[in-house]
PDB file of C-alpha atoms in Angstrom:
ATOM      1  CA  MET S   1      -0.252   5.088 -24.194  1.00 37.00           C
ATOM      2  CA  THR S   2      -3.460   5.108 -22.425  1.00 44.00           C
ATOM      3  CA  MET S   3      -6.072   2.789 -23.639  1.00 44.00           C
ATOM      4  CA  LYS S   4      -9.208   4.561 -25.030  1.00 47.00           C
ATOM      5  CA  THR S   5     -12.393   3.628 -23.304  1.00 51.00           C
ATOM      6  CA  THR S   6     -16.030   4.942 -23.358  1.00 50.00           C
ATOM      7  CA  GLU S   7     -17.225   3.878 -19.936  1.00 68.00           C
ATOM      8  CA  PHE S   8     -16.808   7.145 -17.914  1.00 77.00           C
ATOM      9  CA  VAL S   9     -17.819  10.793 -17.950  1.00 76.00           C
ATOM     10  CA  LYS S  10     -15.674  13.648 -16.481  1.00 79.00           C
ATOM     11  CA  ASN S  11     -16.839  16.647 -14.894  1.00 78.00           C
ATOM     12  CA  GLU S  12     -13.940  18.779 -13.501  1.00 78.00           C
ATOM     13  CA  ASN S  13     -12.185  16.267 -11.097  1.00 82.00           C
ATOM     14  CA  ARG S  14     -15.095  13.884 -10.569  1.00 82.00           C
ATOM     15  CA  ILE S  15     -15.445  10.762 -12.875  1.00 81.00           C
ATOM     16  CA  THR S  16     -18.670   8.865 -13.098  1.00 77.00           C
ATOM     17  CA  VAL S  17     -19.742   5.785 -14.979  1.00 70.00           C
ATOM     18  CA  LYS S  18     -20.942   6.936 -18.412  1.00 67.00           C
ATOM     19  CA  GLN S  19     -24.539   7.644 -18.861  1.00 62.00           C
ATOM     20  CA  GLY S  20     -23.938  10.231 -21.643  1.00 56.00           C
ATOM     21  CA  GLY S  21     -21.637  13.068 -22.089  1.00 56.00           C
ATOM     22  CA  THR S  22     -17.737  13.279 -22.918  1.00 61.00           C
ATOM     23  CA  ASP S  23     -15.765   9.933 -23.075  1.00 67.00           C
ATOM     24  CA  TYR S  24     -12.919   9.757 -20.452  1.00 74.00           C
ATOM     25  CA  SER S  25      -9.986   7.242 -20.283  1.00 83.00           C
ATOM     26  CA  LEU S  26      -8.281   6.785 -16.811  1.00 88.00           C
ATOM     27  CA  GLU S  27      -4.866   8.283 -16.980  1.00 90.00           C
ATOM     28  CA  THR S  28      -1.752   6.101 -16.452  1.00 91.00           C
ATOM     29  CA  GLY S  29      -0.068   6.915 -13.187  1.00 92.00           C
ATOM     30  CA  ARG S  30      -2.844   9.005 -11.859  1.00 93.00           C
ATOM     31  CA  VAL S  31      -4.536   8.155  -8.510  1.00 94.00           C
ATOM     32  CA  TYR S  32      -8.516   7.819  -8.355  1.00 94.00           C
ATOM     33  CA  ASN S  33     -10.331   7.600  -5.084  1.00 94.00           C
ATOM     34  CA  LEU S  34     -13.221   5.062  -5.468  1.00 94.00           C
ATOM     35  CA  LYS S  35     -16.088   6.548  -3.256  1.00 92.00           C
ATOM     36  CA  MET S  36     -19.954   6.070  -2.999  1.00 90.00           C
ATOM     37  CA  ASP S  37     -21.989   9.105  -3.659  1.00 87.00           C
ATOM     38  CA  ARG S  38     -25.459   8.784  -1.940  1.00 84.00           C
ATOM     39  CA  PHE S  39     -27.185  10.304  -4.882  1.00 83.00           C
ATOM     40  CA  THR S  40     -25.142   9.214  -8.031  1.00 80.00           C
ATOM     41  CA  GLY S  41     -23.739   5.912  -6.880  1.00 86.00           C
ATOM     42  CA  PRO S  42     -20.044   4.875  -7.212  1.00 89.00           C
ATOM     43  CA  VAL S  43     -17.755   7.867  -8.343  1.00 90.00           C
ATOM     44  CA  LEU S  44     -14.029   8.165  -8.852  1.00 91.00           C
ATOM     45  CA  GLU S  45     -12.244  11.511  -7.764  1.00 91.00           C
ATOM     46  CA  ALA S  46      -8.871  12.225  -9.538  1.00 90.00           C
ATOM     47  CA  ASP S  47      -6.402  12.862  -6.816  1.00 89.00           C
ATOM     48  CA  GLY S  48      -2.838  13.429  -8.463  1.00 87.00           C
ATOM     49  CA  THR S  49      -0.142  10.888  -8.453  1.00 89.00           C
ATOM     50  CA  LEU S  50       1.511   8.571  -5.716  1.00 88.00           C
ATOM     51  CA  GLU S  51       4.549  10.176  -4.314  1.00 85.00           C
ATOM     52  CA  LEU S  52       7.597   8.069  -3.287  1.00 85.00           C
ATOM     53  CA  PRO S  53      10.484   9.260  -1.186  1.00 83.00           C
ATOM     54  CA  GLU S  54      13.601  10.149  -2.665  1.00 81.00           C
ATOM     55  CA  LYS S  55      15.385   7.546  -0.408  1.00 84.00           C
ATOM     56  CA  LEU S  56      13.824   4.127  -0.556  1.00 86.00           C
ATOM     57  CA  TYR S  57      15.099   1.756   2.081  1.00 87.00           C
ATOM     58  CA  VAL S  58      14.667  -1.688   0.516  1.00 87.00           C
ATOM     59  CA  THR S  59      16.502  -5.026   0.402  1.00 88.00           C
ATOM     60  CA  ASP S  60      17.364  -7.096  -2.489  1.00 91.00           C
ATOM     61  CA  LYS S  61      14.500  -9.416  -1.597  1.00 92.00           C
ATOM     62  CA  ASP S  62      12.008  -6.422  -1.707  1.00 93.00           C
ATOM     63  CA  LYS S  63      13.185  -5.394  -5.107  1.00 94.00           C
ATOM     64  CA  THR S  64      12.734  -9.220  -6.234  1.00 96.00           C
ATOM     65  CA  PHE S  65       9.211  -9.316  -4.885  1.00 96.00           C
ATOM     66  CA  VAL S  66       8.053  -6.101  -6.743  1.00 96.00           C
ATOM     67  CA  LYS S  67       9.855  -7.304  -9.626  1.00 96.00           C
ATOM     68  CA  ARG S  68       8.093 -10.768  -9.595  1.00 97.00           C
ATOM     69  CA  VAL S  69       4.553  -9.241  -9.017  1.00 97.00           C
ATOM     70  CA  THR S  70       4.773  -6.721 -12.005  1.00 96.00           C
ATOM     71  CA  ASN S  71       6.485  -9.177 -14.298  1.00 96.00           C
ATOM     72  CA  PHE S  72       3.687 -11.892 -13.655  1.00 96.00           C
ATOM     73  CA  PHE S  73       0.850  -9.313 -13.955  1.00 95.00           C
ATOM     74  CA  ASP S  74       2.299  -7.698 -17.080  1.00 94.00           C
ATOM     75  CA  LYS S  75       3.273 -11.061 -19.006  1.00 94.00           C
ATOM     76  CA  TYR S  76       0.955 -13.738 -17.782  1.00 93.00           C
ATOM     77  CA  CYS S  77      -1.987 -12.594 -15.995  1.00 91.00           C
ATOM     78  CA  ASN S  78      -5.348 -12.474 -17.822  1.00 86.00           C
ATOM     79  CA  ASN S  79      -7.868 -11.235 -15.096  1.00 86.00           C
ATOM     80  CA  ASN S  80      -7.098 -10.542 -11.461  1.00 90.00           C
ATOM     81  CA  LEU S  81      -3.923 -10.697  -9.668  1.00 94.00           C
ATOM     82  CA  GLY S  82      -3.971 -10.464  -5.754  1.00 95.00           C
ATOM     83  CA  VAL S  83      -1.244  -9.348  -3.616  1.00 97.00           C
ATOM     84  CA  LEU S  84      -1.175  -9.222   0.346  1.00 95.00           C
ATOM     85  CA  LEU S  85       1.297  -7.210   2.363  1.00 95.00           C
ATOM     86  CA  SER S  86       0.834  -7.872   6.160  1.00 93.00           C
ATOM     87  CA  GLY S  87       2.609  -7.387   9.264  1.00 88.00           C
ATOM     88  CA  LEU S  88       4.177  -4.782  11.764  1.00 82.00           C
ATOM     89  CA  LYS S  89       2.679  -1.233  11.513  1.00 82.00           C
ATOM     90  CA  GLY S  90       4.993   1.390   9.935  1.00 80.00           C
ATOM     91  CA  SER S  91       7.343  -1.400   8.648  1.00 83.00           C
ATOM     92  CA  GLY S  92       7.010  -0.420   4.838  1.00 87.00           C
ATOM     93  CA  LYS S  93       3.757  -2.062   3.660  1.00 90.00           C
ATOM     94  CA  THR S  94       2.090   1.065   2.374  1.00 89.00           C
ATOM     95  CA  LEU S  95       5.278   2.128   0.825  1.00 90.00           C
ATOM     96  CA  MET S  96       5.712  -1.193  -1.119  1.00 93.00           C
ATOM     97  CA  SER S  97       2.116  -1.085  -2.110  1.00 94.00           C
ATOM     98  CA  LYS S  98       3.010   2.434  -3.592  1.00 92.00           C
ATOM     99  CA  GLN S  99       6.230   0.878  -5.307  1.00 94.00           C
ATOM    100  CA  ILE S 100       4.308  -1.905  -6.883  1.00 95.00           C
ATOM    101  CA  ALA S 101       1.514   0.464  -8.147  1.00 94.00           C
ATOM    102  CA  VAL S 102       4.023   2.849  -9.779  1.00 93.00           C
ATOM    103  CA  GLU S 103       5.930  -0.029 -11.374  1.00 93.00           C
ATOM    104  CA  ALA S 104       2.920  -1.230 -12.979  1.00 94.00           C
ATOM    105  CA  ASN S 105       2.470   1.980 -14.870  1.00 93.00           C
ATOM    106  CA  LEU S 106      -1.240   1.909 -14.881  1.00 92.00           C
ATOM    107  CA  PRO S 107      -4.212   4.070 -13.414  1.00 93.00           C
ATOM    108  CA  ILE S 108      -4.436   3.530  -9.762  1.00 94.00           C
ATOM    109  CA  ILE S 109      -7.760   3.238  -7.827  1.00 95.00           C
ATOM    110  CA  VAL S 110      -7.696   3.698  -3.993  1.00 94.00           C
ATOM    111  CA  VAL S 111     -10.719   2.136  -2.527  1.00 93.00           C
ATOM    112  CA  ASP S 112     -12.420   4.226   0.032  1.00 91.00           C
ATOM    113  CA  PRO S 113     -12.921   2.331   3.438  1.00 86.00           C
ATOM    114  CA  CYS S 114     -16.731   3.361   3.229  1.00 85.00           C
ATOM    115  CA  PHE S 115     -17.163   1.787  -0.279  1.00 89.00           C
ATOM    116  CA  PRO S 116     -19.579  -1.179  -0.113  1.00 86.00           C
ATOM    117  CA  ALA S 117     -17.709  -4.339  -1.146  1.00 84.00           C
ATOM    118  CA  ASN S 118     -20.971  -5.785  -2.577  1.00 83.00           C
ATOM    119  CA  GLN S 119     -20.700  -2.954  -5.263  1.00 86.00           C
ATOM    120  CA  LEU S 120     -17.123  -3.535  -6.109  1.00 87.00           C
ATOM    121  CA  ASN S 121     -17.724  -6.344  -8.708  1.00 85.00           C
ATOM    122  CA  ASN S 122     -20.611  -4.471 -10.395  1.00 84.00           C
ATOM    123  CA  PHE S 123     -18.327  -1.172 -10.771  1.00 87.00           C
ATOM    124  CA  PHE S 124     -15.308  -2.843 -12.022  1.00 86.00           C
ATOM    125  CA  LEU S 125     -17.390  -4.824 -14.505  1.00 82.00           C
ATOM    126  CA  LYS S 126     -18.370  -1.597 -16.305  1.00 78.00           C
ATOM    127  CA  PHE S 127     -15.010  -0.902 -17.917  1.00 79.00           C
ATOM    128  CA  ASN S 128     -12.254  -2.942 -19.509  1.00 83.00           C
ATOM    129  CA  GLN S 129      -9.144  -0.841 -18.755  1.00 87.00           C
ATOM    130  CA  SER S 130      -6.445  -2.477 -16.857  1.00 91.00           C
ATOM    131  CA  VAL S 131      -5.945  -0.765 -13.370  1.00 93.00           C
ATOM    132  CA  VAL S 132      -4.185  -1.075  -9.971  1.00 95.00           C
ATOM    133  CA  VAL S 133      -6.636  -1.420  -7.205  1.00 95.00           C
ATOM    134  CA  LEU S 134      -5.325  -0.541  -3.654  1.00 94.00           C
ATOM    135  CA  PHE S 135      -6.939  -1.376  -0.289  1.00 92.00           C
ATOM    136  CA  ASP S 136      -5.132  -0.166   2.850  1.00 89.00           C
ATOM    137  CA  GLU S 137      -5.704  -2.006   6.214  1.00 86.00           C
ATOM    138  CA  ILE S 138      -8.555  -4.154   5.027  1.00 85.00           C
ATOM    139  CA  GLU S 139      -8.887  -5.981   8.360  1.00 81.00           C
ATOM    140  CA  LYS S 140     -10.059  -2.776  10.100  1.00 75.00           C
ATOM    141  CA  ASN S 141     -13.110  -2.257   7.678  1.00 67.00           C
ATOM    142  CA  ASP S 142     -15.434  -4.523   9.253  1.00 64.00           C
ATOM    143  CA  TYR S 143     -18.141  -1.692   9.900  1.00 60.00           C
ATOM    144  CA  TYR S 144     -18.837  -1.712   6.151  1.00 63.00           C
ATOM    145  CA  TRP S 145     -17.779  -5.003   5.080  1.00 72.00           C
ATOM    146  CA  GLU S 146     -15.910  -8.205   6.172  1.00 75.00           C
ATOM    147  CA  THR S 147     -12.923  -9.743   3.957  1.00 80.00           C
ATOM    148  CA  ASP S 148     -15.459 -12.349   3.054  1.00 83.00           C
ATOM    149  CA  ASP S 149     -17.282  -9.834   1.156  1.00 81.00           C
ATOM    150  CA  LEU S 150     -14.121  -9.430  -1.073  1.00 84.00           C
ATOM    151  CA  LEU S 151     -14.340 -12.954  -2.603  1.00 86.00           C
ATOM    152  CA  PRO S 152     -16.607 -12.293  -5.617  1.00 84.00           C
ATOM    153  CA  PHE S 153     -14.387  -9.412  -6.670  1.00 85.00           C
ATOM    154  CA  LEU S 154     -11.303 -11.178  -6.282  1.00 87.00           C
ATOM    155  CA  ASP S 155     -12.542 -14.317  -7.944  1.00 85.00           C
ATOM    156  CA  GLY S 156     -13.377 -12.217 -11.070  1.00 72.00           C
ATOM    157  CA  ILE S 157     -15.669 -14.731 -12.518  1.00 67.00           C
ATOM    158  CA  GLN S 158     -17.213 -12.482 -15.028  1.00 68.00           C
ATOM    159  CA  LYS S 159     -14.495 -11.276 -17.510  1.00 69.00           C
ATOM    160  CA  SER S 160     -13.311  -7.590 -17.605  1.00 73.00           C
ATOM    161  CA  GLY S 161     -10.182  -5.623 -17.522  1.00 79.00           C
ATOM    162  CA  LYS S 162      -6.991  -6.840 -15.807  1.00 89.00           C
ATOM    163  CA  ARG S 163      -6.730  -5.661 -12.219  1.00 93.00           C
ATOM    164  CA  LEU S 164      -3.586  -5.764  -9.866  1.00 96.00           C
ATOM    165  CA  ILE S 165      -5.246  -5.975  -6.620  1.00 95.00           C
ATOM    166  CA  ILE S 166      -2.813  -4.880  -3.634  1.00 96.00           C
ATOM    167  CA  MET S 167      -4.116  -5.265   0.004  1.00 93.00           C
ATOM    168  CA  THR S 168      -2.228  -4.313   3.142  1.00 93.00           C
ATOM    169  CA  CYS S 169      -3.174  -5.523   6.645  1.00 90.00           C
ATOM    170  CA  ASN S 170      -1.580  -5.424  10.007  1.00 87.00           C
ATOM    171  CA  ASN S 171      -3.034  -8.577  11.448  1.00 84.00           C
ATOM    172  CA  ASP S 172      -3.723 -11.306   9.002  1.00 85.00           C
ATOM    173  CA  ASP S 173      -5.374 -13.439  11.775  1.00 84.00           C
ATOM    174  CA  LYS S 174      -8.444 -11.179  10.967  1.00 82.00           C
ATOM    175  CA  LEU S 175      -8.768 -12.037   7.374  1.00 85.00           C
ATOM    176  CA  SER S 176     -11.183 -14.602   5.960  1.00 85.00           C
ATOM    177  CA  GLU S 177      -9.834 -18.166   5.931  1.00 89.00           C
ATOM    178  CA  TYR S 178     -10.994 -18.300   2.338  1.00 89.00           C
ATOM    179  CA  LEU S 179      -8.255 -15.772   1.419  1.00 88.00           C
ATOM    180  CA  LYS S 180      -5.396 -18.142   2.673  1.00 87.00           C
ATOM    181  CA  ASP S 181      -3.689 -20.752   0.636  1.00 91.00           C
ATOM    182  CA  ARG S 182      -5.668 -19.774  -2.442  1.00 92.00           C
ATOM    183  CA  CYS S 183      -3.555 -18.464  -5.039  1.00 91.00           C
ATOM    184  CA  GLY S 184      -6.394 -17.777  -7.431  1.00 89.00           C
ATOM    185  CA  ARG S 185      -7.378 -14.930  -5.102  1.00 91.00           C
ATOM    186  CA  ILE S 186      -4.072 -13.865  -3.643  1.00 94.00           C
ATOM    187  CA  ARG S 187      -1.145 -15.108  -5.530  1.00 95.00           C
ATOM    188  CA  TYR S 188       1.667 -13.213  -3.599  1.00 97.00           C
ATOM    189  CA  VAL S 189       2.126 -12.640   0.041  1.00 95.00           C
ATOM    190  CA  LYS S 190       4.905 -10.679   1.843  1.00 94.00           C
ATOM    191  CA  ASN S 191       4.935 -10.436   5.724  1.00 92.00           C
ATOM    192  CA  PHE S 192       6.718  -7.435   7.340  1.00 88.00           C
ATOM    193  CA  GLU S 193       8.318  -8.654  10.521  1.00 82.00           C
ATOM    194  CA  GLY S 194      10.384  -5.726  11.266  1.00 78.00           C
ATOM    195  CA  ILE S 195      13.683  -4.009  10.154  1.00 86.00           C
ATOM    196  CA  SER S 196      16.815  -6.061  10.181  1.00 89.00           C
ATOM    197  CA  ASP S 197      19.940  -4.857  12.190  1.00 92.00           C
ATOM    198  CA  GLU S 198      21.645  -3.947   8.864  1.00 92.00           C
ATOM    199  CA  MET S 199      18.881  -1.655   7.657  1.00 92.00           C
ATOM    200  CA  VAL S 200      18.923   0.056  11.008  1.00 94.00           C
ATOM    201  CA  MET S 201      22.518   0.859  10.673  1.00 94.00           C
ATOM    202  CA  ASN S 202      21.790   2.117   7.034  1.00 93.00           C
ATOM    203  CA  ILE S 203      18.983   4.441   8.025  1.00 94.00           C
ATOM    204  CA  VAL S 204      20.944   5.764  11.134  1.00 95.00           C
ATOM    205  CA  LYS S 205      23.995   6.416   8.851  1.00 94.00           C
ATOM    206  CA  ASP S 206      22.081   8.378   6.478  1.00 92.00           C
ATOM    207  CA  PHE S 207      21.042  10.644   9.262  1.00 91.00           C
ATOM    208  CA  ILE S 208      24.159  10.722  11.409  1.00 88.00           C
ATOM    209  CA  GLY S 209      26.573  10.750   8.422  1.00 85.00           C
ATOM    210  CA  ASP S 210      30.331  10.217   9.143  1.00 82.00           C
ATOM    211  CA  ASN S 211      30.228  10.075  12.854  1.00 86.00           C
ATOM    212  CA  ASP S 212      30.929   6.371  13.004  1.00 88.00           C
ATOM    213  CA  ASP S 213      31.047   6.178  16.872  1.00 92.00           C
ATOM    214  CA  TYR S 214      27.549   7.810  17.119  1.00 94.00           C
ATOM    215  CA  VAL S 215      26.069   5.835  14.275  1.00 94.00           C
ATOM    216  CA  ILE S 216      27.205   2.574  16.185  1.00 95.00           C
ATOM    217  CA  LYS S 217      25.815   4.034  19.500  1.00 95.00           C
ATOM    218  CA  LEU S 218      22.414   5.023  18.148  1.00 96.00           C
ATOM    219  CA  SER S 219      22.242   1.844  15.935  1.00 96.00           C
ATOM    220  CA  SER S 220      22.828  -0.439  19.001  1.00 96.00           C
ATOM    221  CA  TYR S 221      20.372   1.581  21.252  1.00 96.00           C
ATOM    222  CA  ILE S 222      17.517   1.121  18.736  1.00 96.00           C
ATOM    223  CA  ILE S 223      18.423  -2.632  18.225  1.00 95.00           C
ATOM    224  CA  ASN S 224      18.378  -3.441  22.000  1.00 95.00           C
ATOM    225  CA  ASN S 225      15.840  -0.909  23.236  1.00 95.00           C
ATOM    226  CA  VAL S 226      13.182   0.018  20.664  1.00 93.00           C
ATOM    227  CA  LYS S 227      10.122  -2.249  21.089  1.00 91.00           C
ATOM    228  CA  VAL S 228       8.454  -1.600  17.577  1.00 88.00           C
ATOM    229  CA  ARG S 229      11.447  -1.432  15.065  1.00 88.00           C
ATOM    230  CA  SER S 230       9.575   0.321  12.366  1.00 88.00           C
ATOM    231  CA  PHE S 231      10.697   3.015   9.693  1.00 88.00           C
ATOM    232  CA  ASP S 232       8.406   5.602  11.502  1.00 87.00           C
ATOM    233  CA  ASN S 233       9.964   5.072  14.810  1.00 92.00           C
ATOM    234  CA  ILE S 234      13.535   4.867  13.643  1.00 93.00           C
ATOM    235  CA  ILE S 235      13.286   7.829  11.377  1.00 92.00           C
ATOM    236  CA  ALA S 236      11.654   9.931  13.972  1.00 93.00           C
ATOM    237  CA  LEU S 237      14.272   9.152  16.515  1.00 95.00           C
ATOM    238  CA  CYS S 238      17.051   9.925  14.225  1.00 95.00           C
ATOM    239  CA  LYS S 239      15.614  13.360  13.393  1.00 94.00           C
ATOM    240  CA  GLU S 240      14.908  14.040  17.034  1.00 95.00           C
ATOM    241  CA  ILE S 241      18.684  13.134  17.814  1.00 94.00           C
ATOM    242  CA  GLN S 242      19.712  15.691  15.116  1.00 93.00           C
ATOM    243  CA  ILE S 243      17.587  18.486  16.655  1.00 93.00           C
ATOM    244  CA  GLU S 244      19.095  17.610  20.231  1.00 92.00           C
ATOM    245  CA  GLY S 245      22.760  17.744  18.854  1.00 92.00           C
ATOM    246  CA  TYR S 246      23.646  14.122  19.131  1.00 93.00           C
ATOM    247  CA  PRO S 247      23.291  13.868  23.035  1.00 93.00           C
ATOM    248  CA  GLU S 248      25.240  11.253  24.867  1.00 93.00           C
ATOM    249  CA  ASN S 249      22.042  10.096  26.860  1.00 94.00           C
ATOM    250  CA  ILE S 250      19.562   8.796  24.239  1.00 95.00           C
ATOM    251  CA  ASP S 251      17.192   7.729  26.957  1.00 93.00           C
ATOM    252  CA  ASP S 252      16.471  11.285  27.706  1.00 93.00           C
ATOM    253  CA  VAL S 253      15.392  11.891  24.102  1.00 93.00           C
ATOM    254  CA  ILE S 254      13.275   8.864  23.743  1.00 93.00           C
ATOM    255  CA  GLU S 255      11.485   9.464  26.947  1.00 91.00           C
ATOM    256  CA  CYS S 256       9.521  12.301  25.549  1.00 91.00           C
ATOM    257  CA  MET S 257       8.546  10.447  22.527  1.00 95.00           C
ATOM    258  CA  ASN S 258       5.828   7.982  21.494  1.00 95.00           C
ATOM    259  CA  ILE S 259       8.230   5.026  21.231  1.00 93.00           C
ATOM    260  CA  ALA S 260       8.017   2.073  23.599  1.00 92.00           C
ATOM    261  CA  LYS S 261      10.956   0.596  24.891  1.00 93.00           C
ATOM    262  CA  LEU S 262      11.722  -3.280  25.542  1.00 90.00           C
TER     263      LEU S 262
END
């Protein structure tokens, strides 16, 4: 059941901090984009729900990580819980952030890259409803703020509702040193280094089917030749191979694609 609050006003799909009007509670499972309106200040825009693919390529370790995060937040967290997913592009960071958000069963707020970091704390102090807060590729946002600017928000010194804060980045070397080795700010970290040989085989088999010889052929090619072994690249190559009718020479296919070879 959605917790009743009295901090927002809804006008069609735009939700602003209450100044008078109809009460509105953020809806469980719904996505809200947090933006800065030059005239009215912070505004939430309702934007459907998070969509997960029918087939999730996850390991047992991935499942354990998601369960550990959501279990701690649900049972033991009293304020903020920070989660950082970092590493190789296209390797599943954004997908896992969505998995965690969906499993948390809360309203989901996606922070727009242009939203000023120095306004985050003030905005979230205005309501007590528990939410998931998503930041995507936080190291690329230094035009509007640097990751140092997130520290007051993550610290959550002033008490308000619980927040599960999930951040993704491709290069954690660009993050503030004050975010590292500080469980009070970021409790859980997962690094995505690339897809295992076994996972490559599983993905290829899903696309190629019962042609075991070609599954082995394409899997071996990817493992030994593809420079960036990401979900994006592997799935794109598998689909292209299907279109081409499972050619013998895979080099001819990949030559035309935006996939670098070793």
